[in-house]
Coordinates of C-alpha atoms and ligand atoms in Angstrom, one line a residue:
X112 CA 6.5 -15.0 -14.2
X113 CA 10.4 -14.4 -13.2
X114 CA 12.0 -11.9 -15.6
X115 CA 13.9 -8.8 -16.1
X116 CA 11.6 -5.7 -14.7
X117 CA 11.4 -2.5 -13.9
X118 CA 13.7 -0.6 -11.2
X119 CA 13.0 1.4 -8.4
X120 CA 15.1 4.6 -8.1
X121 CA 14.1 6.4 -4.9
X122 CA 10.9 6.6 -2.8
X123 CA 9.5 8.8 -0.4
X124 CA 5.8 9.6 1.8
X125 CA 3.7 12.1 3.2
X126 CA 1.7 12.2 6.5
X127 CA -0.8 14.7 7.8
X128 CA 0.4 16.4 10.9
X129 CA -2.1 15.8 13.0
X130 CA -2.0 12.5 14.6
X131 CA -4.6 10.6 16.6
X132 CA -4.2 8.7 19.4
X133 CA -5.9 5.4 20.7
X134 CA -6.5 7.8 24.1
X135 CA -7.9 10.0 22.2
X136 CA -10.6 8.0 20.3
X137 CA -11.0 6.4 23.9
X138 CA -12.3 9.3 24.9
X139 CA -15.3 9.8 22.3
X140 CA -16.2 6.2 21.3
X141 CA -16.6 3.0 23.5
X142 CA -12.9 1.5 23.0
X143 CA -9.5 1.5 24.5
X144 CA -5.9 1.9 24.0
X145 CA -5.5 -1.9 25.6
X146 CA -8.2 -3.5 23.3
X147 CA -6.8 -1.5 19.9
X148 CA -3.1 -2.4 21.0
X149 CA -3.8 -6.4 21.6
X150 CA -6.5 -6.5 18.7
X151 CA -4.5 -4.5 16.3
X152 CA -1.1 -3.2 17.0
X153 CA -2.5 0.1 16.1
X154 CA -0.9 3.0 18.8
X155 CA -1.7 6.0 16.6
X156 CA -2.9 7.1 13.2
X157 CA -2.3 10.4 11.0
X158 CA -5.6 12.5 10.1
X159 CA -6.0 14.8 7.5
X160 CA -7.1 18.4 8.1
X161 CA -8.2 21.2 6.2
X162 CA -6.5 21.9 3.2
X163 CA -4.9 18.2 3.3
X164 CA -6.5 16.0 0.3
X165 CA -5.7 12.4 -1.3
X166 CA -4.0 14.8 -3.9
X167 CA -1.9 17.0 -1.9
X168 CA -0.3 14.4 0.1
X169 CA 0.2 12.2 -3.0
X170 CA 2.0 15.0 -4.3
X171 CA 4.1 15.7 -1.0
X172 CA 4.9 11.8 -1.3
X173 CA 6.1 12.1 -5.0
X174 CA 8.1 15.1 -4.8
X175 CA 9.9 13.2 -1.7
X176 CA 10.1 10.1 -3.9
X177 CA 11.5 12.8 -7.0
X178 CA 14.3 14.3 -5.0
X179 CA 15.2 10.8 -3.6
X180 CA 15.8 9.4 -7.4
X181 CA 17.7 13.2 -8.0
X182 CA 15.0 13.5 -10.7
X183 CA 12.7 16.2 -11.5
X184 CA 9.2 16.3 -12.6
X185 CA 9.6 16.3 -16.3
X186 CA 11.8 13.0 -16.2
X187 CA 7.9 11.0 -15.0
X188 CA 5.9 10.0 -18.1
X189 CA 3.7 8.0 -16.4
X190 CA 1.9 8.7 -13.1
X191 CA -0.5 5.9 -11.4
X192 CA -2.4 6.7 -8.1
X193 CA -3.8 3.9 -6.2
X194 CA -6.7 5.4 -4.2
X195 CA -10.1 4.7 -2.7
X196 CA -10.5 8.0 -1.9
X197 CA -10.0 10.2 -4.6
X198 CA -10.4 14.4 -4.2
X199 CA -13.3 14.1 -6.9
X200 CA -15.0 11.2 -8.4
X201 CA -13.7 12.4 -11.8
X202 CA -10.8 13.6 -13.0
X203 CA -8.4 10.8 -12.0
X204 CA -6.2 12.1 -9.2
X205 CA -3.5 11.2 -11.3
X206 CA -4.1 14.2 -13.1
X207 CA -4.3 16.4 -10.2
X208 CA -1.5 15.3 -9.1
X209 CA 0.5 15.7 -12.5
X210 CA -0.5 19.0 -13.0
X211 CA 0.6 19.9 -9.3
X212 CA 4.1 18.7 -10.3
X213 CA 4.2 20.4 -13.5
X214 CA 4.9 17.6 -15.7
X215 CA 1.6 17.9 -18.0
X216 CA 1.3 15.6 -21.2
X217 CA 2.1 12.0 -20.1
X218 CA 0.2 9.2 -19.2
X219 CA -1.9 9.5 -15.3
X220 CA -4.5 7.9 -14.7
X221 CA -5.9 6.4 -11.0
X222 CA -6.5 2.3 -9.7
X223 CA -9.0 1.2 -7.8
X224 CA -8.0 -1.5 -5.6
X225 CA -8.7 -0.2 -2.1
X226 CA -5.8 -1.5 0.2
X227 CA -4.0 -3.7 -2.8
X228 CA -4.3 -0.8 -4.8
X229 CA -0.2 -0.3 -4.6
X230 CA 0.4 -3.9 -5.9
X231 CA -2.0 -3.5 -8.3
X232 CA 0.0 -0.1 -9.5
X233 CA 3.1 -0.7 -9.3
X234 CA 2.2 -4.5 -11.3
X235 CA 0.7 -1.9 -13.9
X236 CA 3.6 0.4 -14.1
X237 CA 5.8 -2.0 -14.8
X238 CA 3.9 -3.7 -17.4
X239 CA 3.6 -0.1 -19.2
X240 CA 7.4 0.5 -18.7
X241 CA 8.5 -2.7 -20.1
X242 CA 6.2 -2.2 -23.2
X243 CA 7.4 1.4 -23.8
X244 CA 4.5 3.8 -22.8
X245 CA 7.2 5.9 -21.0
X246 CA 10.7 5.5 -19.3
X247 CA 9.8 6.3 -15.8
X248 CA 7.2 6.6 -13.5
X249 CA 5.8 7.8 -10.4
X250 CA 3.6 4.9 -8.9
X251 CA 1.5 6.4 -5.6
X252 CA -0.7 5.0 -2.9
X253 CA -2.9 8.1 -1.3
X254 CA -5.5 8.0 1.1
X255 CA -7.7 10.1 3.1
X256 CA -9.5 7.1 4.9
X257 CA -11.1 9.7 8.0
X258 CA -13.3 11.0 5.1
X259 CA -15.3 7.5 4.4
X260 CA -15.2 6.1 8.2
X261 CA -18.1 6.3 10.5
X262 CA -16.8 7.8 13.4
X263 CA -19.5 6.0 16.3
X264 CA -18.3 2.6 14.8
X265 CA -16.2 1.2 16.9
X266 CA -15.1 -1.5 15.0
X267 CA -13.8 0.2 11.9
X268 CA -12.7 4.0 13.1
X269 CA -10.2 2.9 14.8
X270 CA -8.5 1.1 12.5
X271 CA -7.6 3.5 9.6
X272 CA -5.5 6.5 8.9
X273 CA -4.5 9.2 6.2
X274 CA -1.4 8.9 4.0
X275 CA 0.3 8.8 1.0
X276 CA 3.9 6.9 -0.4
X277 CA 5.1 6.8 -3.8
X278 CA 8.2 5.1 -5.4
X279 CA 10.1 6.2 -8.8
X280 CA 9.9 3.2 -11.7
X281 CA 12.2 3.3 -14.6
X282 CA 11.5 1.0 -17.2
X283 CA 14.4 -2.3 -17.8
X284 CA 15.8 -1.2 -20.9
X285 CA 15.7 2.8 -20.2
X286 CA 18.8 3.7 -19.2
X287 CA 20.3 1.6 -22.1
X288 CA 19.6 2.6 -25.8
X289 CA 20.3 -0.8 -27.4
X290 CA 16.9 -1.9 -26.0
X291 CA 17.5 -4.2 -23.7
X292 CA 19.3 -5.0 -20.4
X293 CA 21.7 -6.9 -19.9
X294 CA 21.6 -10.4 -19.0
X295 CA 23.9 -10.7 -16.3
X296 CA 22.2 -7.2 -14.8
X297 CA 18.7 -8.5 -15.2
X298 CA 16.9 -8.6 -11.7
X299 CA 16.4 -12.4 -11.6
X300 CA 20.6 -12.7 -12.1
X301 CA 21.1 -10.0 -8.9
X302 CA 20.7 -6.5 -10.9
X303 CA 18.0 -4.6 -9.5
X304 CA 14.3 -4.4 -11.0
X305 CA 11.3 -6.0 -10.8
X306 CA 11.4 -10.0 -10.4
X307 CA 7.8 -11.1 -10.3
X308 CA 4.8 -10.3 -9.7
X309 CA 1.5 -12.0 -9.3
X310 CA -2.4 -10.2 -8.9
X311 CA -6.1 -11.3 -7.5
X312 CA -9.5 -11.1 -7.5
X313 CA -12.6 -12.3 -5.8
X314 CA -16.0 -10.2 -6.4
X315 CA -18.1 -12.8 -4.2
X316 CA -16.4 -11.1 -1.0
X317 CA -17.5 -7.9 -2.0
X318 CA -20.0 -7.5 1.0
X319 CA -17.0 -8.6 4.0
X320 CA -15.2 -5.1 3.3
X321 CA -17.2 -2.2 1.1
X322 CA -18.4 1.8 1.2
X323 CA -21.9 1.7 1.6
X324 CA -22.2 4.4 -0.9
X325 CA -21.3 5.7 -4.2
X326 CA -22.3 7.8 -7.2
X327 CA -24.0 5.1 -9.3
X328 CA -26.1 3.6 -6.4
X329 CA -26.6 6.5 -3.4
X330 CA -25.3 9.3 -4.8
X331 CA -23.7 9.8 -2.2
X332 CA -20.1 8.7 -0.7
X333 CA -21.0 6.4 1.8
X334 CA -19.0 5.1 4.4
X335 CA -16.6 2.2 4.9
X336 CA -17.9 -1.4 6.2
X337 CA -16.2 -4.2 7.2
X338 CA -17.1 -7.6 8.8
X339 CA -13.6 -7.6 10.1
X340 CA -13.2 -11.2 11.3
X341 CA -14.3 -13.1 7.8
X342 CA -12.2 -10.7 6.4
X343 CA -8.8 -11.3 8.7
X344 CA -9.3 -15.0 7.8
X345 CA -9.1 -14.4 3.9
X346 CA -6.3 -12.2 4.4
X347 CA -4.0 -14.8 6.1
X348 CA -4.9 -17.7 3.3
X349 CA -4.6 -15.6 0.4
X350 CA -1.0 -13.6 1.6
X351 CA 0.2 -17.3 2.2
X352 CA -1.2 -18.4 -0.8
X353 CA -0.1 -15.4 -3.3
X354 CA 3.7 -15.3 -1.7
X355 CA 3.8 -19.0 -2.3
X356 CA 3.0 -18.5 -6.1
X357 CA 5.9 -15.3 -6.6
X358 CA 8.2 -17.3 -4.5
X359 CA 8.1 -20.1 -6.9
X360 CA 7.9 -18.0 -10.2
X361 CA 10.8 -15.9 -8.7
X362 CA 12.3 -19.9 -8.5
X363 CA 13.7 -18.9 -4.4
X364 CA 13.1 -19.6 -0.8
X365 CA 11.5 -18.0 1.5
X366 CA 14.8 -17.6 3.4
X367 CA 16.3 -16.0 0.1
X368 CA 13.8 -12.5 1.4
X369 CA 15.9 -10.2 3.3
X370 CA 12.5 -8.1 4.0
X371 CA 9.1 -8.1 3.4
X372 CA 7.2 -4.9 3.5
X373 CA 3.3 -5.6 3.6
X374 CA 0.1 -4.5 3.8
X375 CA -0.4 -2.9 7.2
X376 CA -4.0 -3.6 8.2
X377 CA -3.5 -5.5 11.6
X378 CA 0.1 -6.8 13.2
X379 CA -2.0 -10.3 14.5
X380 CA -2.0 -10.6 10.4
X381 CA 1.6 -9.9 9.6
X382 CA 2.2 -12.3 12.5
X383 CA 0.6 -15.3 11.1
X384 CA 1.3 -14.6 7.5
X385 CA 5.0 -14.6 8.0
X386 CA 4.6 -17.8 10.3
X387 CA 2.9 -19.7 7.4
X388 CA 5.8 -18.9 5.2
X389 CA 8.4 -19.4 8.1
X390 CA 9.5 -16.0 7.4
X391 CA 11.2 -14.7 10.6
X392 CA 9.3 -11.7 12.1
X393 CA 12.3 -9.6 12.4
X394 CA 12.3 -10.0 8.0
X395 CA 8.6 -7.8 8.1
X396 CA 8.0 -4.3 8.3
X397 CA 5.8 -3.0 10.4
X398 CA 4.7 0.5 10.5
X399 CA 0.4 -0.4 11.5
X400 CA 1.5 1.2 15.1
X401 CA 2.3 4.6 14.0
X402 CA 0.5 4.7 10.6
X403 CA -2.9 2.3 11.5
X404 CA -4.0 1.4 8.3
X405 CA -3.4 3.8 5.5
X406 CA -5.0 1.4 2.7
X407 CA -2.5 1.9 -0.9
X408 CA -0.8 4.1 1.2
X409 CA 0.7 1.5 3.8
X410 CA 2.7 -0.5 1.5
X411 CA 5.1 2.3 0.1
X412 CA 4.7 4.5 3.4
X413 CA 6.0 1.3 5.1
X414 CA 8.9 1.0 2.6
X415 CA 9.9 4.2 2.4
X416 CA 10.5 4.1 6.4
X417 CA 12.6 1.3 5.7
X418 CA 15.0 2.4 3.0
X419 CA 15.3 5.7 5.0
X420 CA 16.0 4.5 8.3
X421 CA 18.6 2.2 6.6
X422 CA 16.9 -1.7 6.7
X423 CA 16.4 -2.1 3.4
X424 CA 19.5 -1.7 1.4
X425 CA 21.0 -1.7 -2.3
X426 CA 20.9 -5.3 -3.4
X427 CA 18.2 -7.1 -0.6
X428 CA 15.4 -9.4 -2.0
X429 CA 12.2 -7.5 -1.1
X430 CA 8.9 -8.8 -0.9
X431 CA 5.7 -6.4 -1.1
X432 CA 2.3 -8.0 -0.4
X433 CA -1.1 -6.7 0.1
X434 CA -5.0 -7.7 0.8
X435 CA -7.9 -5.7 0.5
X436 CA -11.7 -4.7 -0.6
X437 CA -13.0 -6.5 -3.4
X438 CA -11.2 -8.9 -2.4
X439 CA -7.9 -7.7 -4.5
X440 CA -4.7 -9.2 -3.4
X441 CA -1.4 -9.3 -4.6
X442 CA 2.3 -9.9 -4.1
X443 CA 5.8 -8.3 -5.6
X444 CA 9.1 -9.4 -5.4
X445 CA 12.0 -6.8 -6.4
X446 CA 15.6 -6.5 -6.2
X447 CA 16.5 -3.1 -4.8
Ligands
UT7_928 O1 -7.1 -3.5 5.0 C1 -7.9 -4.5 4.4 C2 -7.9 -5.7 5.1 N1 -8.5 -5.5 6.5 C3 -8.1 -6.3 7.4 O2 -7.3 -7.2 7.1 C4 -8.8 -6.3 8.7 C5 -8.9 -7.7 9.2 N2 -9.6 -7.8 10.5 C6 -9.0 -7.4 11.7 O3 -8.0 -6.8 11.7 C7 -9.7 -7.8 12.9 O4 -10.7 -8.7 12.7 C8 -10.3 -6.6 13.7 C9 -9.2 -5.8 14.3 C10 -11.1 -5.7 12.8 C11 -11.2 -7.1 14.9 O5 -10.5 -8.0 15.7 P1 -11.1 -9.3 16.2 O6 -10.2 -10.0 17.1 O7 -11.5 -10.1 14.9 O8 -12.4 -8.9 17.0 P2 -13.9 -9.2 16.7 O9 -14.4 -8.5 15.5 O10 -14.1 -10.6 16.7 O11 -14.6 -8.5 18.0 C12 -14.3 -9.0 19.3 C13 -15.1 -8.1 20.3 C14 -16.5 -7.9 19.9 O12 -17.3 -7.9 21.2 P3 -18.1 -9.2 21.6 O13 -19.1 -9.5 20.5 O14 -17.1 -10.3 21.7 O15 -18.7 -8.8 22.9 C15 -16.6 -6.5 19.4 O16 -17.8 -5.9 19.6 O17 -14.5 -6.8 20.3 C16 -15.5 -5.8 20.2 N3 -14.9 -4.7 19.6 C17 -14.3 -3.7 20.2 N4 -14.1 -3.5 21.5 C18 -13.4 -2.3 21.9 C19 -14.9 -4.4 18.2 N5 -14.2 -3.2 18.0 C20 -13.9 -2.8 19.2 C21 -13.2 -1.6 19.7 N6 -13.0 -1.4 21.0 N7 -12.8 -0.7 18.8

């Protein structure tokens, strides 16, 4: 529902350094640059090396997001991770990453989501923000997606790539004591924040997009599988669907979004999604050609390219969206 949420005070990313190319995977699997371009979008993807974890990047990512907000550690009371690839099964990654920062004793915990996994966080944060469980927090997508892939199949390798974003929340009411904002700052009336939200799932889709392993079942990690076509057909109805429903809570137009920063799984999907809305495609985002798909990462890696390079700005109507295993899906619309 439209209301007065929480606001975003900086954001910032982390990528491995080295990067893979579509020649490159040419060369060892049966593809091509031509096929992955047309099919895809995809040009390039980041891979984590040694030493470079889900954790460590989503603590690169957070400090950038820190230092954008002029914050520092101790100011986060809450820290959610969106990840499908955590450094361990247990602990939370959360709590690496807390501990890495220094700001011990708050909330951190991790959501599993796969690709929504940012929507789903950043839905979560707010909710804890607005209900006082802390005053601000650092909400994170980070993924080391190389780790789970099968690198001889064709049709999921070259899709994905390693990555991490992360965006400061600070609760509605924080930086006033009286305990509530203002009405004629609240998000919905033009102030920044949070203006709705909406969240889904669909367990009987498991099998279209799943790791074929696991500590419960294998014992083992597995590795990712995806019946990619059944799964690009979901994606377009359910983005449409999903924007439809925060588009009308939010009680705007579609023209009323000066951006939309998505999911970046496949730029055929970000295509058709923003056609069904009538969304021009010069309104979307798109960093799937650099980035590939970085899972919870691509949504905040996508926006923090966006506010840094100057596109999005104080005051647009932005609209976050994402798809992914489970199925999860999920859409956000914020006032910067
Ligand atoms: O992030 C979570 C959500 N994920 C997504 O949204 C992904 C959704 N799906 C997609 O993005 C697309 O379905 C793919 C990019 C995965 C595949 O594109 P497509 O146009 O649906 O291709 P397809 O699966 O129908 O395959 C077409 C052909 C097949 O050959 P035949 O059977 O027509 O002879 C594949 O074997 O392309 C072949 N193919 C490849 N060829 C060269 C599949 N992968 C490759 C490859 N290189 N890497």
């Amino acid at each position: 529902m439209s209301k007065t949420g929480s606001r975003i005070l900086g954001a910032g990313s982390a990528l491995p350094k080295r990067v893979l190319t579509n020649a490159e995977l040419a060369a060892q699997i049966d593809t091509s640059d031509e096929w992955i371009v047309e099919r895809t979008g995809i040009r390039q993807r980041h891979i984590a090396g040694e030493g470079e974890t889900t954790s460590t990047l989503a603590t690169e990512a957070a400090l950038a997001a820190l230092d954008d907000a002029g914050l520092k550690p101790e100011d986060i009371g809450l820290i959610i991770v969106a990840t499908a690839t955590p450094d361990n099964t247990f602990p939370a990654t959360a709590t690496k990453v807390q501990h890495a920062l220094g700001c011990n004793g708050g909330v951190a915990f991790d959501v599993a989501a796969v690709c929504s996994g940012f929507l789903y966080a950043m839905t979560t944060a707010d909710s804890l923000l607005t209900t006082g469980t802390a005053k601000r927090a650092l909400v994170i997508g980070a993924e080391t997606f190389s780790r789970i892939l099968d690198w001889e199949d064709r049709t999921t390798c070259v899709l994905f790539g390693d990555g991490a974003g992360a965006i400061v929340l600070e609760a509605p009411d924080a930086s006033n004591p009286a305990g509530s904002a203002s009405a004629e700052n609240s998000a919905a009336n033009g102030g920044p924040g949070v203006i709705a939200s909406r969240l889904h799932a669909d367990g009987a889709n498991h099998d279209l997009l799943y790791v074929d392993g696991g500590p419960s079942t294998t014992q083992t990690v597995g590795h990712l599988r995806m019946k990619g076509r059944e799964v690009f057909r979901h994606a377009v109805v359910n983005l449409a669907n999903v924007l439809g429903e925060v588009i009308e809570d939010a009680g705007i137009s579609a023209d009323d979004i000066d951006w939309v920063v998505p999911h970046q799984a496949n730029a055929r999907i970000l295509d058709a999604t923003a056609r069904k809305l009538g969304i021009s495609a010069d309104k979307v985002i798109v960093t799937v050609d650099k980035h590939a798909n970085t899972s919870a990462a691509s949504v905040p890696l996508a926006f923090d390219v966006a506010r840094r390079d100057g596109r999005i700005k104080p005051g647009d109507l932005v609209m976050f969206e994402a798809m992914g295993g489970g199925f999860t899906w999920g859409a956000s619309l914020v006032r910067m």
